[in-house]
Coordinates of C-alpha atoms and ligand atoms in Angstrom, one line a residue:
M1 CA -18.4 11.2 29.4
S2 CA -15.8 9.2 27.5
I3 CA -16.9 5.9 26.2
I4 CA -13.5 4.2 26.6
S5 CA -11.6 6.0 29.3
H6 CA -12.8 3.4 31.8
V7 CA -10.6 0.8 30.1
S8 CA -7.0 0.8 31.4
G9 CA -4.2 0.5 28.8
G10 CA -3.9 3.1 26.1
F11 CA -6.4 5.5 27.7
A12 CA -6.2 8.2 30.3
P13 CA -8.5 10.9 31.5
G14 CA -8.9 13.5 28.7
G15 CA -5.9 15.5 27.9
N16 CA -3.3 16.0 25.1
P17 CA -2.1 12.6 23.8
R18 CA 1.4 11.6 23.1
V19 CA 2.3 10.9 19.5
S20 CA 4.2 8.5 17.4
F21 CA 5.0 9.1 13.7
E22 CA 5.2 6.9 10.6
V23 CA 7.6 7.7 7.8
F24 CA 8.4 6.2 4.4
P25 CA 12.0 5.3 3.8
A26 CA 14.2 7.9 2.0
R27 CA 15.3 6.7 -1.4
S28 CA 17.7 9.4 -2.5
T29 CA 20.2 11.8 -1.0
M30 CA 17.6 14.6 -1.3
Q31 CA 15.0 12.6 0.6
S32 CA 17.6 11.7 3.3
D33 CA 18.2 15.4 3.7
G34 CA 14.5 15.8 4.1
M35 CA 14.4 13.1 6.6
A36 CA 16.8 14.9 8.7
E37 CA 14.4 17.9 9.0
L38 CA 11.5 15.4 9.5
A39 CA 13.4 13.8 12.3
R40 CA 14.2 17.2 13.9
V41 CA 10.5 18.2 13.9
M42 CA 9.4 14.8 15.2
R43 CA 11.8 14.8 18.0
K44 CA 10.5 18.1 19.2
Y45 CA 7.2 16.4 20.0
D46 CA 8.9 13.7 22.2
P47 CA 7.3 10.9 20.2
V48 CA 6.7 7.4 21.7
F49 CA 8.6 6.2 18.6
A50 CA 9.0 6.8 14.9
S51 CA 8.2 3.9 12.7
V52 CA 9.6 3.2 9.1
T53 CA 7.5 1.5 6.6
Y54 CA 8.7 -1.6 4.7
G55 CA 7.8 -2.6 1.1
A56 CA 6.1 -5.9 1.0
G57 CA 7.4 -8.4 -1.6
G58 CA 10.9 -7.2 -1.6
T59 CA 10.7 -3.5 -2.6
S60 CA 12.6 -0.8 -0.8
H61 CA 14.0 -2.9 2.0
Q62 CA 17.5 -1.3 1.8
A63 CA 15.9 2.1 1.9
S64 CA 14.0 1.1 5.0
F65 CA 17.2 -0.1 6.8
G66 CA 18.8 3.2 5.7
T67 CA 16.1 5.3 7.2
V68 CA 15.9 3.2 10.3
G69 CA 19.7 3.8 10.8
Q70 CA 19.3 7.5 10.1
L71 CA 16.5 8.0 12.6
L72 CA 18.4 5.8 15.1
G73 CA 21.2 8.5 14.9
V74 CA 18.8 11.1 16.4
D75 CA 19.4 11.3 20.1
G76 CA 16.4 10.3 22.2
L77 CA 14.4 8.9 19.2
D78 CA 13.1 5.4 19.5
V79 CA 12.6 3.6 16.3
V80 CA 10.1 0.9 15.2
G81 CA 10.6 -1.0 12.0
H82 CA 7.7 -2.3 9.9
L83 CA 8.1 -5.8 8.6
T84 CA 5.9 -7.7 6.3
C85 CA 6.1 -11.5 5.6
A86 CA 4.2 -11.7 2.3
G87 CA 6.3 -13.4 -0.4
Q88 CA 9.2 -14.1 1.9
S89 CA 10.5 -17.4 3.5
R90 CA 10.7 -17.6 7.3
A91 CA 14.5 -17.5 6.8
Q92 CA 14.4 -14.3 4.8
T93 CA 12.0 -12.6 7.4
D94 CA 14.0 -13.8 10.3
A95 CA 17.1 -12.3 8.7
V96 CA 15.3 -9.0 8.7
I97 CA 14.3 -9.3 12.4
E98 CA 17.9 -9.8 13.2
R99 CA 19.1 -7.0 11.0
Y100 CA 16.7 -4.6 12.7
A101 CA 17.6 -5.9 16.2
A102 CA 21.3 -5.3 15.3
Q103 CA 20.6 -1.8 14.2
G104 CA 19.0 -1.2 17.5
V105 CA 15.3 -0.8 16.9
K106 CA 12.9 -0.6 19.8
G107 CA 10.3 -2.7 18.2
I108 CA 8.8 -4.2 15.2
L109 CA 5.3 -3.7 13.6
A110 CA 4.5 -7.2 12.5
L111 CA 2.4 -7.3 9.3
R112 CA 1.2 -9.8 6.8
G113 CA 1.6 -7.2 3.8
D114 CA 0.2 -7.5 0.3
M115 CA 2.0 -8.8 -2.7
P116 CA 2.2 -6.1 -5.3
G117 CA 0.6 -6.9 -8.5
I118 CA -1.0 -10.1 -7.4
S119 CA -4.9 -10.1 -7.1
G120 CA -7.1 -12.8 -5.7
P121 CA -7.0 -14.4 -2.2
Y122 CA -3.9 -14.0 -0.2
Q123 CA -1.4 -16.9 -0.4
P124 CA 1.3 -17.1 2.1
H125 CA 4.8 -18.1 1.0
P126 CA 5.0 -21.9 1.1
D127 CA 8.0 -21.6 3.7
G128 CA 6.9 -18.3 5.2
Y129 CA 5.0 -16.9 8.1
E130 CA 1.2 -17.2 7.5
N131 CA 0.2 -13.8 8.5
G132 CA 0.5 -10.9 10.9
A133 CA -0.2 -13.1 13.9
D134 CA 2.3 -15.7 13.0
L135 CA 5.0 -13.1 12.4
A136 CA 4.2 -11.4 15.7
T137 CA 4.7 -14.7 17.4
A138 CA 8.1 -15.0 15.9
V139 CA 9.2 -11.5 16.9
I140 CA 7.8 -12.1 20.5
N141 CA 9.6 -15.5 20.8
R142 CA 12.9 -14.0 19.8
G143 CA 12.5 -11.6 22.8
S144 CA 13.8 -8.1 23.5
L145 CA 11.7 -6.2 20.9
D146 CA 8.3 -4.5 21.4
T147 CA 5.9 -6.0 19.0
Y148 CA 3.0 -4.2 17.5
V149 CA 0.2 -5.4 15.0
A150 CA -2.2 -3.6 12.7
A151 CA -5.9 -3.0 13.3
Y152 CA -8.7 -1.9 11.0
P153 CA -11.6 0.2 12.4
E154 CA -13.3 0.1 9.0
V155 CA -12.5 -3.7 8.5
H156 CA -9.6 -5.1 6.5
P157 CA -10.7 -5.7 2.9
A158 CA -9.9 -9.4 3.2
S159 CA -11.7 -10.0 6.4
G160 CA -15.2 -10.3 5.1
S161 CA -16.9 -9.0 8.2
G162 CA -16.3 -6.8 11.1
H163 CA -16.6 -9.7 13.5
A164 CA -13.9 -11.7 11.6
C165 CA -11.6 -8.6 11.5
I166 CA -12.0 -8.3 15.3
A167 CA -11.4 -12.0 16.0
N168 CA -8.2 -11.7 13.8
L169 CA -7.1 -8.8 15.9
K170 CA -7.8 -10.6 19.1
T171 CA -5.6 -13.5 17.8
K172 CA -2.9 -11.0 16.9
L173 CA -2.9 -9.4 20.4
A174 CA -3.2 -12.7 22.1
T175 CA 0.4 -13.4 20.9
G176 CA 1.5 -11.0 23.6
A177 CA 1.9 -8.0 21.2
K178 CA 2.3 -4.8 23.0
A179 CA -0.3 -2.7 21.2
A180 CA -2.2 -2.4 17.8
I181 CA -2.0 0.6 15.5
T182 CA -5.0 1.4 13.3
Q183 CA -5.4 2.1 9.7
F184 CA -6.1 5.7 9.2
F185 CA -9.7 6.9 9.4
F186 CA -11.3 10.4 8.9
D187 CA -14.4 10.1 11.2
N188 CA -13.6 9.5 15.0
R189 CA -16.9 7.8 15.4
D190 CA -15.6 4.9 13.4
Y191 CA -12.7 4.5 15.8
F192 CA -15.0 4.8 18.9
H193 CA -17.5 2.3 17.5
F194 CA -14.6 0.0 16.6
M195 CA -13.2 0.4 20.2
E196 CA -16.6 -0.6 21.7
Q197 CA -16.5 -3.8 19.8
V198 CA -12.9 -4.4 20.5
R199 CA -13.4 -4.0 24.3
A200 CA -16.6 -6.1 24.0
A201 CA -14.5 -8.9 22.4
G202 CA -12.3 -8.9 25.5
I203 CA -9.3 -7.2 23.9
Y204 CA -7.6 -5.0 26.5
Q205 CA -4.4 -3.9 24.9
P206 CA -4.0 -0.4 23.6
V207 CA -5.3 0.1 20.1
V208 CA -3.6 3.3 18.9
P209 CA -5.6 5.4 16.5
G210 CA -3.9 6.2 13.2
I211 CA -4.3 9.8 11.8
L212 CA -3.2 10.6 8.3
L213 CA -2.1 14.1 7.3
I214 CA -3.8 14.9 4.0
H215 CA -0.8 16.0 2.0
D216 CA -2.6 15.7 -1.3
F217 CA -6.4 15.1 -1.2
A218 CA -6.8 13.4 -4.6
K219 CA -3.9 11.0 -3.8
V220 CA -5.2 10.3 -0.4
A221 CA -8.7 9.7 -1.7
S222 CA -7.4 7.2 -4.2
F223 CA -5.4 5.3 -1.6
A224 CA -8.2 5.3 0.9
G225 CA -10.5 3.7 -1.6
K226 CA -8.1 0.8 -2.0
C227 CA -7.8 0.5 1.8
K228 CA -11.6 0.7 2.3
A229 CA -11.1 3.9 4.5
R230 CA -14.2 6.2 4.2
I231 CA -13.7 9.7 3.3
P232 CA -16.8 11.7 4.7
D233 CA -18.6 13.9 2.1
H234 CA -17.7 17.1 4.0
L235 CA -14.0 16.4 3.3
H236 CA -14.7 16.0 -0.5
A237 CA -16.4 19.4 -0.3
A238 CA -13.8 21.0 1.7
F239 CA -10.8 20.1 -0.5
D240 CA -12.7 20.6 -3.8
G241 CA -10.6 22.6 -6.2
L242 CA -7.8 23.1 -3.8
A243 CA -4.2 22.5 -5.2
P244 CA -2.2 20.1 -3.0
H245 CA 0.5 22.7 -2.3
S246 CA -1.8 25.7 -1.8
T247 CA -1.7 27.5 1.6
R248 CA -5.5 26.7 1.9
H249 CA -5.0 22.9 1.4
K250 CA -2.2 22.7 3.9
A251 CA -4.0 24.7 6.5
L252 CA -7.1 22.6 6.1
A253 CA -5.2 19.4 6.3
C254 CA -3.5 20.4 9.6
E255 CA -6.7 21.8 11.1
L256 CA -8.6 18.6 10.4
A257 CA -5.9 16.3 11.7
A258 CA -5.4 18.5 14.8
Q259 CA -9.2 18.4 15.4
Q260 CA -9.2 14.6 15.2
I261 CA -6.4 14.4 17.6
M262 CA -7.8 16.9 20.1
Q263 CA -11.2 14.9 20.0
L264 CA -9.5 11.7 20.6
G265 CA -7.6 13.2 23.4
A266 CA -10.7 14.6 25.0
Q267 CA -12.2 11.3 24.9
G268 CA -9.3 9.8 26.9
V269 CA -7.0 8.5 24.1
D270 CA -3.4 8.9 25.4
H271 CA -1.4 7.9 22.2
V272 CA -2.1 8.9 18.5
H273 CA 0.0 7.5 15.6
I274 CA 0.5 10.2 12.9
Y275 CA 1.0 9.2 9.3
S276 CA 3.4 11.9 8.6
M277 CA 3.6 11.5 4.8
N278 CA 7.2 12.7 5.3
R279 CA 6.0 16.3 5.6
P280 CA 7.8 18.1 8.4
D281 CA 5.7 21.2 7.8
L282 CA 2.4 19.4 8.1
V283 CA 3.7 17.5 11.2
D284 CA 4.8 20.7 13.0
Q285 CA 1.6 22.6 12.2
T286 CA -0.7 19.8 13.2
C287 CA 1.1 19.0 16.4
G288 CA 1.3 22.6 17.3
L289 CA -2.4 23.2 16.8
A290 CA -3.4 20.0 18.6
G291 CA -1.3 21.2 21.6
I292 CA 1.0 18.2 21.7
A293 CA 3.7 18.9 24.3
Q294 CA 7.2 19.9 23.1
I295 CA 10.5 19.2 24.6
T296 CA 12.0 22.3 25.9
E297 CA 15.7 23.0 24.7
M298 CA 16.9 22.5 28.2
A299 CA 15.2 19.1 28.6
G300 CA 16.3 18.1 25.0
A301 CA 19.9 18.8 26.0
M302 CA 19.7 16.7 29.2
Ligands
LIG401 P1 -3.3 -9.9 9.0 O1 -3.9 -9.3 10.2 O2 -2.4 -11.1 9.0 O3 -4.5 -10.4 8.0 C1 -5.5 -9.5 7.5 C2 -6.6 -10.2 6.9 O4 -6.1 -11.1 5.8 C3 -7.2 -11.3 7.9 O5 -8.3 -10.7 8.6 C4 -7.7 -12.4 7.0 O6 -9.0 -12.0 6.5 C5 -6.7 -12.4 5.9 N1 -5.5 -13.3 6.0 C6 -4.6 -13.3 6.9 N2 -3.8 -14.4 6.8 C7 -4.3 -15.1 5.8 C8 -3.9 -16.3 5.1 N3 -2.8 -17.1 5.5 N4 -4.6 -16.8 4.0 C9 -5.7 -16.1 3.6 N5 -6.1 -14.9 4.2 C10 -5.4 -14.4 5.2 N6 2.0 -2.7 4.3 C11 3.3 -2.8 3.8 O7 3.6 -3.4 2.8 N7 4.4 -2.1 4.5 C12 4.1 -1.4 5.6 O8 5.0 -0.8 6.2 C13 2.8 -1.3 6.1 N8 2.5 -0.6 7.4 C14 1.3 -0.6 7.8 C15 1.1 0.0 9.1 C16 -0.3 0.0 9.6 C17 -0.4 0.8 10.9 C18 -1.3 -0.6 8.9 C19 -2.7 -0.6 9.5 C20 -1.1 -1.3 7.7 C21 0.2 -1.4 7.2 N9 0.5 -2.0 5.9 C22 1.8 -2.1 5.5 C23 -0.6 -2.6 5.2 C24 -0.7 -4.1 5.6 O9 0.4 -4.8 5.2 C25 -2.0 -4.7 4.9 O10 -3.2 -4.0 5.3 C26 -2.2 -6.2 4.7 O11 -3.1 -6.4 3.8 C27 -2.6 -6.8 6.1 O12 -1.6 -6.9 6.9 P2 -2.0 -7.4 8.4 O13 -0.8 -7.7 9.1 O14 -3.0 -6.5 9.1 O15 -2.7 -8.8 8.1

């Protein structure tokens, strides 16, 4: 029996979940062309939304706006813009909220962000929003935009303890945010264990699990280390010696992600967020294997 299906909001009796996708902004004409293909594939799976990342500390903002605009040009695709407040004044951050709203985004994923190249304890900008919760409040107070926040099944590195991390998530969702989206994880038991604690803490909004497509195992392992996302030993063994662009690497990545998605669906999760790594081939194969419903041509044309 499902551990979590009895909780309303974000869970339904077992079945194929709906998906949303996360993309990095395109930074060149060639990447924009690739984005068009990615958008076509994502659209096929009728996503809840596509979200576009945003570089904390002033990097790649124009590219994010460009990609948000490009995706908004795809008929029927809702777009969520990520927004970080690290290193930015309130006025600078508010200007981005207004810019996203003017572009026509459906929502904003409100994030604290990290300051690139700065180590040690996090320091908010003296005139800026304090953190994800403070920024979520600003987006909600503005009105008309869905607001999302981030969650960490394996504990945010700065939180100190699982208890503190869940208390922070509770604060963020108490702002009235619509849902949380999790950091990626590779063992669904970590998510289910986290969700038991989340529900026990009296948090009832959806907490959408994030599934990463392993486009390049070595790169993913290095990044996961920084995020404190555990890579189970069997994954190290499975990818050992495989070149990132080999057929076997790709097939394995898709099989693993599809398995995670199907297990989550079987446990009653009705929405999964896929970190696409801007790879339409991996998105298509994974969603196909996981049985994600596709829009028929006729429905797409309506
Ligand atoms: P918060 O929930 O605000 O805080 C996380 C922890 O930091 C808290 O538990 C607390 O321990 C500590 N903290 C918070 N505020 C303070 C403070 N004022 N002083 C001291 N400590 C404090 N990053 C990007 O740059 N761009 C993106 O597009 C992006 N997208 C993401 C999408 C998802 C789904 C996820 C899960 C993460 C994403 N990130 C992104 C990474 C994110 O910015 C970092 O994980 C960041 O360190 C925390 O952001 P947050 O909003 O979760 O922080």
